[in-house]
CSV table of C-alpha atoms in Angstrom, one decimal:
chain,number,residue,atom,x,y,z
A,9,UNK,CA,-22.1,-13.8,17.2
A,10,UNK,CA,-18.6,-15.2,17.3
A,11,UNK,CA,-15.6,-13.1,16.2
A,12,UNK,CA,-15.0,-15.4,13.3
A,13,UNK,CA,-18.6,-15.0,12.1
A,14,UNK,CA,-18.1,-11.2,12.4
A,15,UNK,CA,-15.0,-11.5,10.2
A,16,UNK,CA,-17.0,-13.5,7.6
A,17,UNK,CA,-20.1,-11.2,7.5
A,18,UNK,CA,-18.4,-7.8,7.8
A,19,UNK,CA,-15.0,-8.3,6.2
A,20,UNK,CA,-14.6,-11.4,4.1
A,21,UNK,CA,-17.9,-11.9,2.3
A,22,UNK,CA,-18.4,-8.2,1.3
A,23,UNK,CA,-14.8,-8.3,0.0
A,24,UNK,CA,-13.6,-5.7,2.5
A,25,UNK,CA,-10.5,-7.6,3.5
A,26,UNK,CA,-7.3,-5.6,2.9
A,27,UNK,CA,-5.1,-8.6,3.1
A,28,UNK,CA,-2.9,-6.9,5.8
A,29,UNK,CA,-2.1,-10.2,7.5
A,30,UNK,CA,-2.7,-9.1,11.1
A,31,UNK,CA,-5.5,-11.7,11.9
A,32,UNK,CA,-3.1,-14.5,10.9
A,33,UNK,CA,-0.1,-12.9,12.4
A,34,UNK,CA,-1.8,-12.5,15.8
A,35,UNK,CA,-3.3,-16.0,15.6
A,36,UNK,CA,-0.9,-18.3,13.6
A,37,UNK,CA,-2.2,-21.4,15.4
A,38,UNK,CA,-5.8,-20.7,14.5
A,39,UNK,CA,-5.8,-19.0,11.1
A,40,UNK,CA,-3.9,-19.2,7.8
A,41,UNK,CA,-4.1,-17.6,4.4
A,42,UNK,CA,-5.3,-19.3,1.3
A,43,UNK,CA,-5.1,-17.8,-2.2
A,44,UNK,CA,-8.5,-17.2,-3.8
A,45,UNK,CA,-10.0,-15.3,-6.7
A,46,UNK,CA,-10.4,-12.4,-4.3
A,47,UNK,CA,-6.8,-12.5,-3.2
A,48,UNK,CA,-5.3,-14.1,-0.1
A,49,UNK,CA,-8.0,-14.6,2.6
A,50,UNK,CA,-7.8,-15.9,6.1
A,51,UNK,CA,-9.4,-19.3,7.0
A,52,UNK,CA,-9.6,-21.2,10.2
A,53,UNK,CA,-7.2,-24.2,10.4
A,54,UNK,CA,-10.0,-26.1,12.3
A,55,UNK,CA,-13.4,-25.6,13.8
A,56,UNK,CA,-12.8,-23.0,16.5
A,57,UNK,CA,-13.9,-23.6,20.1
A,58,UNK,CA,-15.5,-20.6,21.9
A,59,UNK,CA,-12.2,-20.1,23.8
A,60,UNK,CA,-10.2,-20.1,20.6
A,61,UNK,CA,-12.6,-17.7,19.0
A,62,UNK,CA,-12.2,-15.3,21.9
A,63,UNK,CA,-8.5,-15.2,20.9
A,64,UNK,CA,-9.5,-13.3,17.7
A,65,UNK,CA,-10.7,-10.3,19.8
A,66,UNK,CA,-7.6,-8.2,19.2
A,67,UNK,CA,-7.5,-9.0,15.5
A,68,UNK,CA,-11.1,-8.0,15.2
A,69,UNK,CA,-10.5,-4.7,17.1
A,70,UNK,CA,-7.7,-3.6,14.7
A,71,UNK,CA,-9.0,-5.1,11.5
A,72,UNK,CA,-8.6,-2.6,8.7
A,73,UNK,CA,-11.3,-4.4,6.7
A,74,UNK,CA,-13.6,-2.7,9.2
A,75,UNK,CA,-11.9,0.6,8.4
A,76,UNK,CA,-9.5,2.8,10.3
A,77,UNK,CA,-10.3,5.4,13.0
A,78,UNK,CA,-8.0,7.9,11.4
A,79,UNK,CA,-8.9,11.0,13.6
A,80,UNK,CA,-8.2,9.1,16.8
A,81,UNK,CA,-5.1,7.4,15.3
A,82,UNK,CA,-3.7,10.8,14.3
A,83,UNK,CA,-4.3,12.1,17.8
A,84,UNK,CA,-2.5,9.1,19.2
A,85,UNK,CA,0.5,9.9,16.9
A,86,UNK,CA,0.2,13.6,17.7
A,87,UNK,CA,-0.5,14.3,14.0
A,88,UNK,CA,-2.7,17.1,12.9
A,89,UNK,CA,-5.3,17.0,10.2
A,90,UNK,CA,-4.5,20.3,8.6
A,91,UNK,CA,-4.3,18.7,5.2
A,92,UNK,CA,-6.7,15.7,4.6
A,93,UNK,CA,-5.1,15.0,1.2
A,94,UNK,CA,-1.5,14.7,2.3
A,95,UNK,CA,-1.8,14.1,6.0
A,96,UNK,CA,0.5,15.4,8.7
A,97,UNK,CA,3.8,16.8,7.4
A,98,UNK,CA,6.8,18.5,9.1
A,99,UNK,CA,8.8,18.6,5.9
A,100,UNK,CA,8.1,17.9,2.2
A,101,UNK,CA,11.0,17.4,-0.2
A,102,UNK,CA,12.1,16.0,-3.5
A,103,UNK,CA,15.3,14.0,-3.5
A,104,UNK,CA,17.2,10.8,-3.8
A,105,UNK,CA,19.9,8.6,-2.2
A,106,UNK,CA,23.3,10.2,-2.9
A,107,UNK,CA,25.0,6.8,-3.5
A,108,UNK,CA,24.3,6.1,-7.2
A,109,UNK,CA,24.3,2.3,-6.5
A,110,UNK,CA,21.5,2.6,-3.9
A,111,UNK,CA,19.6,5.1,-6.0
A,112,UNK,CA,19.6,2.7,-9.0
A,113,UNK,CA,18.4,-0.2,-6.9
A,114,UNK,CA,15.4,1.6,-5.6
A,115,UNK,CA,12.0,2.0,-7.3
A,116,UNK,CA,12.5,5.8,-7.6
A,117,UNK,CA,15.2,7.5,-5.6
A,118,UNK,CA,16.3,4.8,-3.2
A,119,UNK,CA,15.3,7.0,-0.3
A,120,UNK,CA,13.6,4.4,1.9
A,121,UNK,CA,16.5,1.9,1.5
A,122,UNK,CA,19.1,4.5,2.3
A,123,UNK,CA,17.1,5.6,5.4
A,124,UNK,CA,16.9,2.1,6.7
A,125,UNK,CA,20.6,1.5,6.1
A,126,UNK,CA,21.4,4.8,8.0
A,127,UNK,CA,19.2,3.7,10.9
A,128,UNK,CA,21.2,0.4,11.0
A,129,UNK,CA,24.5,2.2,10.7
A,130,UNK,CA,23.7,4.6,13.6
A,131,UNK,CA,22.4,1.8,15.9
A,132,UNK,CA,18.9,3.2,16.1
A,133,UNK,CA,17.5,-0.1,14.8
A,134,UNK,CA,18.7,-3.6,14.8
A,135,UNK,CA,16.6,-4.7,11.8
A,136,UNK,CA,14.0,-3.7,9.3
A,137,UNK,CA,10.8,-5.4,8.3
A,138,UNK,CA,10.7,-5.3,4.5
A,139,UNK,CA,9.1,-7.2,1.6
A,140,UNK,CA,11.4,-9.3,-0.6
A,141,UNK,CA,10.3,-10.6,-4.0
A,142,UNK,CA,11.2,-14.2,-4.8
A,143,UNK,CA,12.6,-15.4,-1.5
A,144,UNK,CA,10.5,-18.6,-1.3
A,145,UNK,CA,8.7,-18.4,-4.6
A,146,UNK,CA,9.8,-16.4,-7.6
A,147,UNK,CA,6.3,-15.3,-8.3
A,148,UNK,CA,5.5,-14.1,-4.7
A,149,UNK,CA,7.0,-11.7,-2.1
A,150,UNK,CA,7.7,-12.6,1.5
A,151,UNK,CA,8.0,-10.3,4.5
A,152,UNK,CA,11.4,-10.6,6.2
A,153,UNK,CA,13.5,-9.0,9.0
A,154,UNK,CA,16.6,-7.6,7.3
A,155,UNK,CA,19.5,-7.1,9.6
A,156,UNK,CA,22.2,-6.0,7.1
A,157,UNK,CA,22.5,-3.3,4.4
A,158,UNK,CA,22.7,-5.9,1.7
A,159,UNK,CA,19.5,-7.6,2.9
A,160,UNK,CA,17.8,-4.3,2.8
A,161,UNK,CA,19.0,-3.6,-0.8
A,162,UNK,CA,17.8,-7.1,-1.8
A,163,UNK,CA,14.3,-6.0,-0.8
A,164,UNK,CA,14.5,-2.7,-2.7
A,165,UNK,CA,12.0,-1.8,-5.4
A,166,UNK,CA,8.2,-1.9,-5.3
A,167,UNK,CA,6.2,-5.1,-5.3
A,168,UNK,CA,2.8,-4.7,-7.1
A,169,UNK,CA,1.3,-8.0,-5.8
A,170,UNK,CA,-0.9,-8.3,-2.8
A,171,UNK,CA,1.1,-9.7,0.1
A,172,UNK,CA,-0.2,-10.1,3.7
A,173,UNK,CA,2.7,-8.3,5.5
A,174,UNK,CA,1.7,-8.6,9.1
A,175,UNK,CA,1.9,-12.4,9.1
A,176,UNK,CA,5.4,-11.7,10.3
A,177,UNK,CA,4.2,-10.5,13.7
A,178,UNK,CA,5.4,-13.7,15.5
A,179,UNK,CA,8.9,-13.2,14.2
A,180,UNK,CA,8.8,-9.5,15.2
A,181,UNK,CA,7.8,-10.6,18.8
A,182,UNK,CA,10.7,-13.0,19.0
A,183,UNK,CA,13.2,-10.5,17.6
A,184,UNK,CA,15.6,-8.9,20.1
A,185,UNK,CA,16.1,-5.2,19.4
A,186,UNK,CA,14.4,-2.3,17.8
A,187,UNK,CA,12.9,-2.4,14.3
A,188,UNK,CA,11.9,-0.2,11.4
A,189,UNK,CA,8.8,-1.3,9.4
A,190,UNK,CA,8.1,-0.6,5.7
A,191,UNK,CA,4.5,-1.3,4.6
A,192,UNK,CA,1.4,-0.2,2.7
A,193,UNK,CA,-1.1,2.2,4.2
A,194,UNK,CA,-3.5,-0.5,5.4
A,195,UNK,CA,-0.7,-2.4,7.0
A,196,UNK,CA,0.8,0.7,8.6
A,197,UNK,CA,-2.6,1.7,10.1
A,198,UNK,CA,-3.0,-1.7,11.6
A,199,UNK,CA,0.5,-1.6,13.0
A,200,UNK,CA,-0.3,1.7,14.6
A,201,UNK,CA,-3.5,0.4,16.1
A,202,UNK,CA,-1.6,-2.5,17.5
A,203,UNK,CA,0.9,-0.1,19.1
A,204,UNK,CA,-2.0,1.8,20.6
A,205,UNK,CA,-3.3,-1.5,22.0
A,206,UNK,CA,0.0,-2.2,23.7
A,207,UNK,CA,0.9,-5.2,21.5
A,208,UNK,CA,4.4,-6.3,22.4
A,209,UNK,CA,5.5,-7.0,18.9
A,210,UNK,CA,4.3,-3.7,17.5
A,211,UNK,CA,6.0,-1.8,20.2
A,212,UNK,CA,9.4,-3.0,18.9
A,213,UNK,CA,8.9,-0.9,15.8
A,214,UNK,CA,10.5,2.5,16.4
A,215,UNK,CA,10.5,3.9,12.9
A,216,UNK,CA,7.8,3.5,10.2
A,217,UNK,CA,8.3,4.2,6.5
A,218,UNK,CA,6.2,3.4,3.5
A,219,UNK,CA,5.6,4.1,-0.2
A,220,UNK,CA,2.8,6.1,-1.7
A,221,UNK,CA,0.3,3.4,-2.7
A,222,UNK,CA,-2.1,3.7,-5.6
A,223,UNK,CA,-3.1,0.4,-7.1
A,224,UNK,CA,-2.0,-3.2,-6.5
A,225,UNK,CA,-2.7,-6.4,-8.3
A,226,UNK,CA,-3.8,-10.0,-7.5
A,227,UNK,CA,-1.9,-13.1,-8.3
A,228,UNK,CA,-2.3,-13.9,-12.0
A,229,UNK,CA,-1.1,-10.6,-13.4
A,230,UNK,CA,2.4,-11.9,-14.1
A,231,UNK,CA,1.1,-15.1,-15.8
A,232,UNK,CA,-1.2,-13.0,-17.9
A,233,UNK,CA,1.7,-10.9,-19.1
A,234,UNK,CA,3.7,-14.0,-20.0
A,235,UNK,CA,0.8,-15.5,-21.9
A,236,UNK,CA,0.8,-12.3,-24.0
A,237,UNK,CA,4.4,-13.3,-24.8
A,238,UNK,CA,3.3,-16.8,-25.8
A,239,UNK,CA,4.9,-18.3,-22.7
A,240,UNK,CA,3.1,-21.4,-21.4
A,241,UNK,CA,2.0,-21.5,-17.7
A,242,UNK,CA,4.1,-24.7,-17.5
A,243,UNK,CA,7.3,-22.7,-17.9
A,244,UNK,CA,8.6,-21.8,-14.4
A,245,UNK,CA,9.4,-18.2,-13.5
A,246,UNK,CA,13.0,-17.8,-12.2
A,247,UNK,CA,13.0,-14.1,-11.2
A,248,UNK,CA,10.7,-11.1,-11.1
A,249,UNK,CA,11.7,-7.4,-11.0
A,250,UNK,CA,8.8,-4.9,-10.9
A,251,UNK,CA,10.9,-1.8,-11.4
A,252,UNK,CA,14.2,-2.9,-13.0
A,253,UNK,CA,16.6,-0.6,-14.8
A,254,UNK,CA,16.6,3.1,-15.2
A,255,UNK,CA,13.7,5.1,-13.5
A,256,UNK,CA,10.8,4.8,-13.9
A,257,UNK,CA,11.8,1.2,-14.7
A,258,UNK,CA,10.3,-1.8,-16.3
A,259,UNK,CA,8.9,-5.1,-15.5
A,260,UNK,CA,11.4,-7.9,-16.1
A,261,UNK,CA,10.5,-11.6,-15.8
A,262,UNK,CA,13.2,-14.2,-16.3
A,263,UNK,CA,12.0,-17.7,-17.0
A,264,UNK,CA,13.5,-21.1,-16.3
A,265,UNK,CA,14.2,-21.7,-20.0
A,266,UNK,CA,16.7,-18.8,-19.9
A,267,UNK,CA,14.4,-16.2,-21.6
A,268,UNK,CA,13.8,-12.7,-20.3
A,269,UNK,CA,10.7,-10.6,-20.9
A,270,UNK,CA,10.4,-6.9,-20.3
A,271,UNK,CA,7.8,-4.2,-20.4
A,272,UNK,CA,8.0,-0.5,-19.6
A,273,UNK,CA,6.2,0.6,-16.5
A,274,UNK,CA,3.6,2.5,-18.3
A,275,UNK,CA,3.1,-0.4,-20.7
A,276,UNK,CA,2.6,-3.2,-18.2
A,277,UNK,CA,0.1,-1.0,-16.3
A,278,UNK,CA,-2.4,-2.4,-18.8
A,279,UNK,CA,-2.7,-5.3,-16.4
A,280,UNK,CA,-4.2,-3.1,-13.7
A,281,UNK,CA,-7.9,-2.9,-14.9
A,282,UNK,CA,-7.9,-6.7,-15.2
A,283,UNK,CA,-6.1,-7.7,-11.9
A,284,UNK,CA,-6.6,-4.6,-9.6
A,285,UNK,CA,-7.0,-5.7,-6.0
A,286,UNK,CA,-10.1,-4.8,-4.2
A,287,UNK,CA,-8.3,-3.4,-1.1
A,288,UNK,CA,-6.7,-0.5,-3.0
A,289,UNK,CA,-10.2,0.6,-4.2
A,290,UNK,CA,-11.6,1.0,-0.7
A,291,UNK,CA,-8.7,2.6,1.2
A,292,UNK,CA,-8.6,6.5,1.1
A,293,UNK,CA,-5.0,6.7,2.2
A,294,UNK,CA,-2.7,7.2,-0.8
A,295,UNK,CA,0.4,8.9,0.7
A,296,UNK,CA,0.7,6.5,3.7
A,297,UNK,CA,-0.4,9.0,6.3
A,298,UNK,CA,0.4,7.0,9.5
A,299,UNK,CA,4.1,6.6,8.7
A,300,UNK,CA,7.0,8.6,10.1
A,301,UNK,CA,8.3,8.9,6.5
A,302,UNK,CA,6.5,8.3,3.2
A,303,UNK,CA,8.0,8.3,-0.2
A,304,UNK,CA,6.6,8.3,-3.8
A,305,UNK,CA,7.8,8.9,-7.3
A,306,UNK,CA,8.4,12.6,-8.1
A,307,UNK,CA,6.3,12.8,-11.3
A,308,UNK,CA,7.0,16.0,-13.1
A,309,UNK,CA,8.4,16.9,-16.5
A,310,UNK,CA,11.5,18.3,-14.9
A,311,UNK,CA,12.5,15.1,-13.1
A,312,UNK,CA,11.2,12.7,-15.8
A,313,UNK,CA,13.5,14.4,-18.4
A,314,UNK,CA,16.5,14.1,-16.0
A,315,UNK,CA,16.0,10.4,-15.3
A,316,UNK,CA,18.1,8.8,-12.6
A,317,UNK,CA,15.2,8.4,-10.1
A,318,UNK,CA,13.6,11.2,-8.0
A,319,UNK,CA,11.3,10.9,-5.0
A,320,UNK,CA,8.8,13.1,-3.3
A,321,UNK,CA,9.4,12.7,0.4
A,322,UNK,CA,7.1,13.5,3.4
A,323,UNK,CA,8.6,13.7,6.9
A,324,UNK,CA,5.6,13.4,9.2
A,325,UNK,CA,7.3,13.2,12.6
A,326,UNK,CA,10.1,15.0,14.3
A,327,UNK,CA,12.0,11.7,14.3
A,328,UNK,CA,11.8,11.6,10.5
A,329,UNK,CA,13.0,15.2,10.2
A,330,UNK,CA,15.9,14.5,12.5
A,331,UNK,CA,16.9,11.4,10.4
A,332,UNK,CA,16.8,13.3,7.1
A,333,UNK,CA,18.7,16.2,8.5
A,334,UNK,CA,21.5,13.9,9.7
A,335,UNK,CA,21.6,12.1,6.4
A,336,UNK,CA,21.7,15.3,4.4
A,337,UNK,CA,24.6,16.7,6.5
A,338,UNK,CA,26.5,13.5,6.0
A,339,UNK,CA,25.7,13.6,2.2
A,340,UNK,CA,23.7,10.3,2.3
A,341,UNK,CA,20.7,11.9,0.7
A,342,UNK,CA,20.1,14.9,-1.6
A,343,UNK,CA,17.1,16.9,-0.6
A,344,UNK,CA,15.2,20.0,-1.9
A,345,UNK,CA,12.3,21.4,0.1
A,346,UNK,CA,9.2,21.9,-2.0
A,347,UNK,CA,5.8,23.4,-1.4
A,348,UNK,CA,2.9,21.1,-0.4
A,349,UNK,CA,0.9,22.2,-3.4
A,350,UNK,CA,3.7,21.0,-5.8
A,351,UNK,CA,3.9,17.7,-4.0
A,352,UNK,CA,0.1,17.2,-4.3
A,353,UNK,CA,0.1,18.2,-8.0
A,354,UNK,CA,2.6,15.3,-8.7
A,355,UNK,CA,-0.1,12.8,-7.8
A,356,UNK,CA,-3.4,14.7,-8.3
A,357,UNK,CA,-4.9,11.8,-10.4
A,358,UNK,CA,-4.3,9.2,-7.7
A,359,UNK,CA,-5.2,11.4,-4.8
A,360,UNK,CA,-8.6,11.9,-6.4
A,361,UNK,CA,-8.9,8.2,-7.0
A,362,UNK,CA,-8.4,7.7,-3.2
A,363,UNK,CA,-9.8,10.7,-1.5
A,364,UNK,CA,-13.1,11.0,-3.5
A,365,UNK,CA,-13.3,7.8,-5.5
A,366,UNK,CA,-13.0,5.5,-2.5
A,367,UNK,CA,-16.1,7.2,-0.9
A,368,UNK,CA,-18.1,7.0,-4.1
A,369,UNK,CA,-17.4,3.3,-4.4
A,370,UNK,CA,-18.3,2.7,-0.8
A,371,UNK,CA,-21.5,4.7,-1.1
A,372,UNK,CA,-22.6,2.3,-3.8
A,373,UNK,CA,-21.7,-0.7,-1.7
A,374,UNK,CA,-23.6,0.7,1.2
A,375,UNK,CA,-26.7,1.3,-0.9
A,376,UNK,CA,-26.6,-2.3,-2.0
A,377,UNK,CA,-27.0,-3.2,1.7
A,378,UNK,CA,-23.4,-4.4,2.3
A,379,UNK,CA,-21.2,-3.5,5.2
A,380,UNK,CA,-18.5,-1.0,4.4
A,381,UNK,CA,-15.3,0.1,6.2
A,382,UNK,CA,-15.5,3.4,8.0
A,383,UNK,CA,-12.6,5.8,8.4
A,384,UNK,CA,-13.8,8.5,10.8
A,385,UNK,CA,-14.0,11.1,8.1
A,386,UNK,CA,-15.4,11.6,4.6
A,387,UNK,CA,-15.8,14.4,2.0
A,388,UNK,CA,-18.6,16.8,2.9
A,389,UNK,CA,-19.9,16.6,-0.7
A,390,UNK,CA,-18.8,15.1,-4.1
A,391,UNK,CA,-20.0,16.7,-7.3
A,392,UNK,CA,-22.3,14.7,-9.6
A,393,UNK,CA,-19.8,15.1,-12.5
A,394,UNK,CA,-17.2,13.3,-10.4
A,395,UNK,CA,-19.6,10.5,-9.6
A,396,UNK,CA,-20.3,10.1,-13.3
A,397,UNK,CA,-16.6,9.7,-14.0
A,398,UNK,CA,-16.5,7.0,-11.4
A,399,UNK,CA,-19.0,5.0,-13.3
A,400,UNK,CA,-16.4,4.7,-16.2
A,401,UNK,CA,-13.6,3.8,-13.8
A,402,UNK,CA,-15.5,1.2,-11.8
A,403,UNK,CA,-17.1,-0.1,-14.9
A,404,UNK,CA,-13.7,-0.8,-16.5
A,405,UNK,CA,-12.7,-2.8,-13.4
A,406,UNK,CA,-15.9,-4.8,-13.5
A,407,UNK,CA,-15.3,-5.7,-17.1
A,408,UNK,CA,-11.7,-6.4,-16.5
A,409,UNK,CA,-12.5,-9.0,-13.8
A,410,UNK,CA,-14.5,-11.1,-16.3
A,411,UNK,CA,-12.7,-14.3,-17.4
A,412,UNK,CA,-13.3,-13.6,-21.1
A,413,UNK,CA,-11.8,-10.1,-20.8
A,414,UNK,CA,-8.7,-11.5,-19.1
A,415,UNK,CA,-8.4,-14.2,-21.7
A,416,UNK,CA,-8.7,-11.8,-24.6
A,417,UNK,CA,-6.0,-9.4,-23.2
A,418,UNK,CA,-3.6,-12.3,-22.6
A,419,UNK,CA,-3.7,-13.1,-26.3
A,420,UNK,CA,-2.6,-9.6,-27.3
A,421,UNK,CA,1.2,-9.0,-27.6
A,422,UNK,CA,2.7,-6.5,-25.2
A,423,UNK,CA,4.0,-4.6,-28.3
A,424,UNK,CA,0.3,-3.8,-29.2
A,425,UNK,CA,-1.5,-3.7,-25.9
A,426,UNK,CA,1.2,-1.8,-24.0
A,427,UNK,CA,1.3,1.3,-26.3
A,428,UNK,CA,-2.5,1.1,-26.8
A,429,UNK,CA,-3.2,1.1,-23.1
A,430,UNK,CA,-0.7,3.9,-22.5
A,431,UNK,CA,-2.5,6.0,-25.2
A,432,UNK,CA,-5.9,5.2,-23.7
A,433,UNK,CA,-4.5,6.1,-20.2
A,434,UNK,CA,-3.2,9.4,-21.4
A,435,UNK,CA,-6.3,10.2,-23.3
A,436,UNK,CA,-8.6,9.3,-20.4
A,437,UNK,CA,-6.5,11.4,-18.0
A,438,UNK,CA,-6.7,14.3,-20.3
A,439,UNK,CA,-10.5,14.0,-20.7
A,440,UNK,CA,-11.2,13.4,-17.1
A,441,UNK,CA,-8.7,15.8,-15.6
A,442,UNK,CA,-10.9,18.8,-15.5
A,443,UNK,CA,-13.6,16.9,-13.6
A,444,UNK,CA,-11.2,14.9,-11.4
A,445,UNK,CA,-8.9,17.8,-10.5
A,446,UNK,CA,-11.7,20.4,-10.3
A,447,UNK,CA,-12.0,21.5,-6.7
A,448,UNK,CA,-9.8,18.6,-5.3
A,449,UNK,CA,-7.7,21.0,-3.2
A,450,UNK,CA,-10.8,22.7,-1.9
A,451,UNK,CA,-12.6,19.5,-0.9
A,452,UNK,CA,-13.8,19.8,2.7
A,453,UNK,CA,-13.8,16.7,4.9
A,454,UNK,CA,-15.9,16.1,8.0
A,455,UNK,CA,-15.2,13.9,10.9
A,456,UNK,CA,-17.8,11.2,11.6
A,457,UNK,CA,-18.2,9.2,14.8
A,458,UNK,CA,-17.3,5.5,14.8
A,459,UNK,CA,-19.0,4.5,18.0
A,460,UNK,CA,-16.7,2.5,20.3
A,461,UNK,CA,-14.1,1.6,17.7
A,462,UNK,CA,-11.2,3.4,19.4
A,463,UNK,CA,-12.1,2.0,22.8
A,464,UNK,CA,-12.2,-1.5,21.2
A,465,UNK,CA,-8.6,-1.0,20.2
A,466,UNK,CA,-7.3,0.6,23.4
A,467,UNK,CA,-9.0,-1.8,25.8
A,468,UNK,CA,-6.0,-4.0,25.6
A,469,UNK,CA,-3.5,-1.3,26.4
A,470,UNK,CA,-1.7,-0.5,29.7
A,471,UNK,CA,-1.9,3.2,30.5
A,472,UNK,CA,1.7,3.8,29.3
A,473,UNK,CA,0.8,2.4,25.9
A,474,UNK,CA,-1.6,5.3,25.3
A,475,UNK,CA,1.1,7.9,24.8
A,476,UNK,CA,2.3,8.8,21.3
A,477,UNK,CA,4.9,6.6,19.6
A,478,UNK,CA,6.6,9.7,18.2
């Protein structure tokens, strides 16, 4: 079977593609992305010859649509698995960028942006791979290499739209100097696998950061929101900000006819059940466990009442601890160490969605006879009560994907659907919390064998490439 046939049968047709972009980034002359109802998917630019198909071998080896060999990858990074919910940690904090201007421009506390700027200022990197909204198309985001503080700040804030980040690999390979990389968990894990394979582009990345990542949405969500505001699809979008204004922020869309439309973060989340991407439902990594530094919103009544933007920050490598220490000494960030249990409690709902929900959803997929991604570990057991809760969650997504459901919700004004959804969300969280939180911290995980997956990845590496990147 050819490699492209393997991609089709194992990854694309079963909807296991994570849209990371690596297959296209490694083979830009052979493959390209096309937007589909299932998100951006790779397609051959022509009928591949056997020799051309052989060039897909590395992309196949590292494809996160097949899963990620997390235990081996953690060993490569010299990371422990003492906490399967949070991943490796050498320091856990809450905090924010000390510069108010940088803090305001970030999605929460501006920490990742400030770290990248610090690494530029100190000469540890020459550029940073980041995602910038609206560079080529106001409705879409584009991966770029930022080489100045202002370029980094222009890419601040979260982007809740599926974007193949690793299509930028050819530009990384041509770049002269060291790079930082900011990405989602499925993108970071592939980058790490590429580093383990000895890939020259990936080896230029010397610092890896990323946000906590719960749910993401397919193209169409923005237009659905505008339709609820009675804006025709013919009206062009001029600018999109996913987390504008004071934390936790609001969605703001400016249109070409000089109108501006806003919705609080917890109001525009009503779009998630209708446009949620498949990849975020089949990835168990919420806190971006393969990074040097991962950052999320610090959800707690204490911080939410204060406003201003607060982050929960996990330093996973010695390198990240060193950077944060230097920055704190120089008053570039404000940090407060916290207990791991408190950090986990801030995101218990989404940790459950990832660490148990993912495996429930994949168990169903496997029973239907479809290939599933494997991750080298899984929960030892999942209670029946939790599996019953998942029926409601997955059922809501299935209904939301229906054209009629999307059409109906696009006709309801945000002033009605936003508060209604937020009430339903809070009610559902309250009702399901006992089941979803029950025993989450005590869940045991077991390592499972993935055959020759790790050797598939490392067969490309020179011996020196098999040492940790940390």
